[in-house]
């Protein structure tokens, strides 16, 4: 007799088989019985244990007995970011601070701070807490302490110029050198603390929320493909228009561009900026650089009045309920005007509703005052004309309608008027977008390029939500600038992931991708005989496809650092 192993589906079975000869003397086999499944814990294991007890032999302990799971660390997201970092050549940034005498591994600290902003953004102390929950790639030989992170930030700011130049060199393969459409915008980032320091970038200014806050200003430049290529930190009370020219000069120093088409939002258009751009173009030609500097600048709404006659002339030739785009001349430049009928309707309806509510309020006040004069008694305290004028004026001003509803504060009695000319002027502006440009691009394409500026706004939202750039708790100016650099590099990785996902026709966002890869864990177990084993959770087909979309290698247990128990 012998044991024969058979298989049915994914399960294996053991059978007791007898060999014999039939009546003709030929060898044959017949199954005496099926002993059961061969999987651990199956009927065969039960049978073996019973036979051992019958012989008085102690059963051999199962390898699974005494098994303890001691650790589980997130590994997939950090591995993906590390491989992406390596594929972009960012390890070459070390040459930027090679003259530094610090003994801190600045590159390791920078990588960890950047990865932390994307995986679990927090303070620099939060980076250390996060490190206790992740399995790092095997090439991370240096695990920093809090003082190392702060020292690394000081080195990054000290060598920021060479670091920016080195980063630009590494990113050049990703940028179109012949024609580069760049988008420029600014945002405000809140800070904490009340101390004043020399060269402090923390200053009180009007934030994007409309409130006056202590803040710094972050400017950002990105390509038409959405790739961030430059950033700068400005004091919180810096005028937006003053940041434009230094940014362009820095951009031309770091990138050998042949043509720059600058697209910028409202607040950056000024006559001096346009004149300085012309002077810069002339200086570049004098220096032998054949660089064409072109721009598409949005006109601030506060300056629309300067173009009232042009707007009326262009609008009179167009249907108000149709979308249209036209242009005219303005100071040797082109003024492109686009009209959005749906936006115009929404704005007009909202304004008319507000005006109607204020008029209704004014009529009620007039009615009560007239009733009082006629001797009619009403509930509450008696109204006065001066008090009614003040309350109504504040209501009008709070609704931002003081330029349409004029309250006569000098009159003895309560009165107001509707400025129909001003109302008609506002209706003329409804749905209008005004752009100043020196390009020869068709007007419709100019408008489309400006609307693409919304992508940089999405970049700011990523900085403020996913990467959590603010509020900033650092006090020293160099630490604030280094914090902005860390967040900027995190945004680069985020956008590169987005570009690769888009190329692979994937719908996931980088945040969703990292969340799915975060579920890949490094598991650590100890066996009953004291052995320590490590491994990775089995990756799903969906997770493997995400690595393929990013063009990155899959992690293996040997690629990760071994945990210290």
XYZ file of C-alpha atoms in Angstrom, residues 62-318:
257
model
C 2.386 23.234 14.701
C 4.620 25.934 13.232
C 1.715 28.342 13.661
C 1.453 27.771 17.396
C 2.973 30.610 19.364
C 3.126 32.843 16.293
C 2.943 36.557 17.263
C 2.363 39.531 14.978
C 4.565 42.214 16.552
C 4.451 45.108 14.089
C 2.621 46.454 11.069
C 3.957 49.527 9.262
C 2.670 51.374 6.207
C 5.024 50.818 3.294
C 3.385 51.236 -0.126
C 2.956 55.016 -0.208
C 6.460 55.802 1.059
C 7.984 53.305 -1.377
C 6.129 54.882 -4.323
C 7.272 58.396 -3.378
C 10.858 57.208 -2.874
C 10.933 55.555 -6.292
C 9.363 58.633 -7.888
C 11.963 60.844 -6.198
C 14.733 58.606 -7.542
C 13.278 58.524 -11.061
C 13.325 62.335 -11.176
C 16.995 62.364 -10.150
C 16.353 64.397 -7.014
C 19.119 62.554 -5.156
C 21.400 64.800 -7.211
C 20.311 67.790 -5.128
C 23.128 67.007 -2.685
C 25.583 68.914 -4.895
C 23.740 72.139 -3.994
C 25.017 72.122 -0.395
C 28.265 70.201 -0.880
C 30.238 73.092 0.651
C 28.262 72.827 3.871
C 30.170 71.513 6.878
C 27.111 70.062 8.563
C 27.233 66.440 9.641
C 23.475 66.075 9.226
C 22.245 64.014 6.269
C 20.372 66.921 4.683
C 19.074 64.863 1.764
C 17.544 62.232 4.062
C 15.878 64.944 6.154
C 14.553 66.695 3.038
C 13.150 63.462 1.602
C 11.414 62.567 4.845
C 9.901 66.026 5.288
C 8.648 66.054 1.676
C 7.187 62.532 1.914
C 5.526 63.411 5.214
C 3.726 66.390 3.625
C 2.114 63.991 1.145
C 1.455 61.024 3.429
C 0.579 62.505 6.822
C 1.305 66.253 6.996
C 2.158 67.600 10.407
C 4.772 69.541 12.347
C 8.451 68.641 12.322
C 7.851 66.768 15.581
C 4.977 65.095 13.722
C 7.517 63.802 11.198
C 9.200 61.828 13.983
C 5.872 60.370 15.127
C 5.040 59.465 11.524
C 8.386 57.666 11.143
C 7.311 55.235 13.859
C 4.387 54.103 11.691
C 6.086 53.571 8.295
C 8.594 51.161 6.787
C 11.274 53.134 4.949
C 13.183 51.958 1.870
C 16.421 50.146 2.650
C 18.609 53.077 1.506
C 17.428 55.205 4.451
C 20.385 54.680 6.741
C 19.907 57.938 8.662
C 16.910 58.313 10.961
C 16.843 61.942 12.134
C 15.922 63.548 15.401
C 14.055 66.833 15.731
C 17.247 68.916 15.909
C 18.492 67.277 12.687
C 15.365 68.359 10.795
C 15.734 71.959 11.983
C 19.439 72.040 11.140
C 18.706 70.625 7.699
C 16.149 73.410 7.147
C 18.819 75.993 7.989
C 21.191 74.438 5.434
C 18.467 74.368 2.770
C 17.841 78.086 3.200
C 21.550 78.926 3.338
C 22.076 77.257 -0.044
C 18.662 78.104 -1.510
C 20.104 79.781 -4.639
C 22.278 76.834 -5.648
C 19.487 74.454 -4.650
C 17.018 76.293 -6.894
C 19.460 76.215 -9.803
C 20.139 72.497 -9.296
C 16.423 71.722 -9.057
C 15.808 73.660 -12.279
C 18.502 71.605 -14.024
C 16.906 68.342 -12.921
C 13.468 69.497 -14.086
C 14.491 70.765 -17.531
C 13.708 67.458 -19.290
C 10.077 67.890 -18.187
C 9.747 71.371 -19.722
C 9.263 72.443 -23.338
C 12.308 74.613 -24.050
C 11.035 76.131 -27.303
C 7.663 77.429 -26.176
C 6.850 77.675 -22.518
C 3.510 79.047 -21.376
C 3.901 79.784 -17.691
C 1.217 80.692 -15.181
C 1.940 82.957 -12.240
C -0.142 83.612 -9.159
C 0.159 84.300 -5.456
C -1.561 83.141 -2.304
C -1.355 84.003 1.365
C -0.325 81.579 4.113
C -1.231 82.207 7.732
C 1.424 82.170 10.460
C 1.413 82.151 14.258
C 3.364 84.113 16.834
C 3.525 87.817 17.716
C 7.279 88.445 17.968
C 9.022 90.730 15.468
C 12.364 89.653 14.026
C 14.856 91.221 11.656
C 14.027 90.433 8.011
C 10.795 88.835 9.207
C 8.540 87.614 6.393
C 5.586 87.519 8.776
C 3.564 90.697 8.361
C -0.029 91.826 8.569
C -1.834 92.026 5.249
C -5.117 91.292 3.578
C -5.446 87.531 3.209
C -7.254 85.775 0.373
C -10.121 85.240 2.822
C -10.582 89.023 2.948
C -9.431 89.358 6.558
C -6.345 91.161 7.811
C -4.027 88.493 9.201
C -0.378 87.920 9.990
C 0.904 85.988 7.016
C 3.496 85.578 4.307
C 2.885 85.555 0.564
C 3.819 82.582 -1.598
C 4.208 83.059 -5.345
C 4.136 80.077 -7.663
C 5.049 79.507 -11.311
C 3.859 76.469 -13.221
C 3.868 75.271 -16.813
C 0.833 74.752 -19.020
C 1.008 71.051 -18.107
C 0.560 71.951 -14.437
C 4.165 71.336 -13.333
C 5.428 73.778 -10.663
C 8.854 75.127 -11.654
C 9.509 78.047 -9.298
C 8.326 79.621 -6.085
C 9.202 82.539 -3.858
C 8.350 83.669 -0.333
C 7.476 87.358 0.142
C 6.658 89.418 3.207
C 2.985 89.327 4.115
C 2.427 93.003 3.255
C 4.067 92.944 -0.210
C 2.060 94.388 -3.103
C 1.355 91.695 -5.697
C 2.467 93.819 -8.668
C 5.980 94.211 -7.227
C 6.633 90.455 -7.305
C 6.218 89.993 -11.070
C 9.494 91.331 -12.500
C 11.859 89.573 -10.016
C 10.077 86.299 -10.746
C 10.568 86.604 -14.526
C 14.241 87.490 -14.128
C 14.796 84.485 -11.874
C 12.946 82.234 -14.299
C 15.110 83.308 -17.257
C 18.281 82.801 -15.213
C 17.414 79.205 -14.372
C 15.765 78.012 -17.598
C 17.166 78.548 -21.115
C 13.759 79.442 -22.524
C 13.354 80.910 -25.996
C 9.872 82.234 -25.467
C 7.878 82.945 -22.338
C 4.140 83.534 -22.424
C 3.259 84.761 -18.953
C -0.346 84.306 -17.820
C -1.168 86.135 -14.590
C -4.262 87.032 -12.621
C -5.702 90.370 -11.512
C -3.543 92.466 -9.225
C -0.419 92.027 -11.361
C -1.484 94.411 -14.140
C 0.054 97.862 -13.807
C 1.405 100.355 -16.301
C 4.818 100.212 -14.610
C 4.905 96.409 -14.887
C 4.167 96.560 -18.614
C 6.852 99.214 -19.100
C 9.378 97.162 -17.103
C 8.599 94.071 -19.166
C 9.427 96.066 -22.293
C 12.697 97.264 -20.752
C 13.586 93.701 -19.754
C 12.949 92.519 -23.329
C 15.270 95.229 -24.673
C 17.966 94.407 -22.119
C 17.853 90.701 -23.020
C 18.352 91.519 -26.695
C 21.260 93.795 -25.767
C 22.799 90.904 -23.804
C 22.488 88.604 -26.808
C 19.589 86.492 -25.512
C 16.903 85.960 -28.118
C 14.014 85.564 -25.703
C 10.470 86.681 -26.499
C 8.605 87.855 -23.400
C 4.869 87.862 -23.926
C 2.072 88.184 -21.423
C -1.623 87.755 -20.820
C -2.671 89.834 -17.805
C -6.166 90.096 -16.385
C -7.570 93.566 -15.752
C -8.687 94.083 -12.115
C -12.403 94.729 -11.753
C -11.628 98.040 -10.020
C -10.081 99.289 -13.271
C -12.934 98.270 -15.572
C -14.113 101.891 -15.510
C -11.028 102.865 -17.550
C -12.423 100.762 -20.398
C -16.106 101.734 -20.178
C -16.245 103.315 -23.639
C -14.436 100.376 -25.268
C -16.776 97.924 -23.526
C -19.886 99.790 -24.655
C -18.647 100.031 -28.231
C -17.842 96.305 -28.401
C -21.045 95.253 -26.592
C -23.252 97.282 -28.947
C -22.109 95.107 -31.835
C -22.799 91.791 -30.065
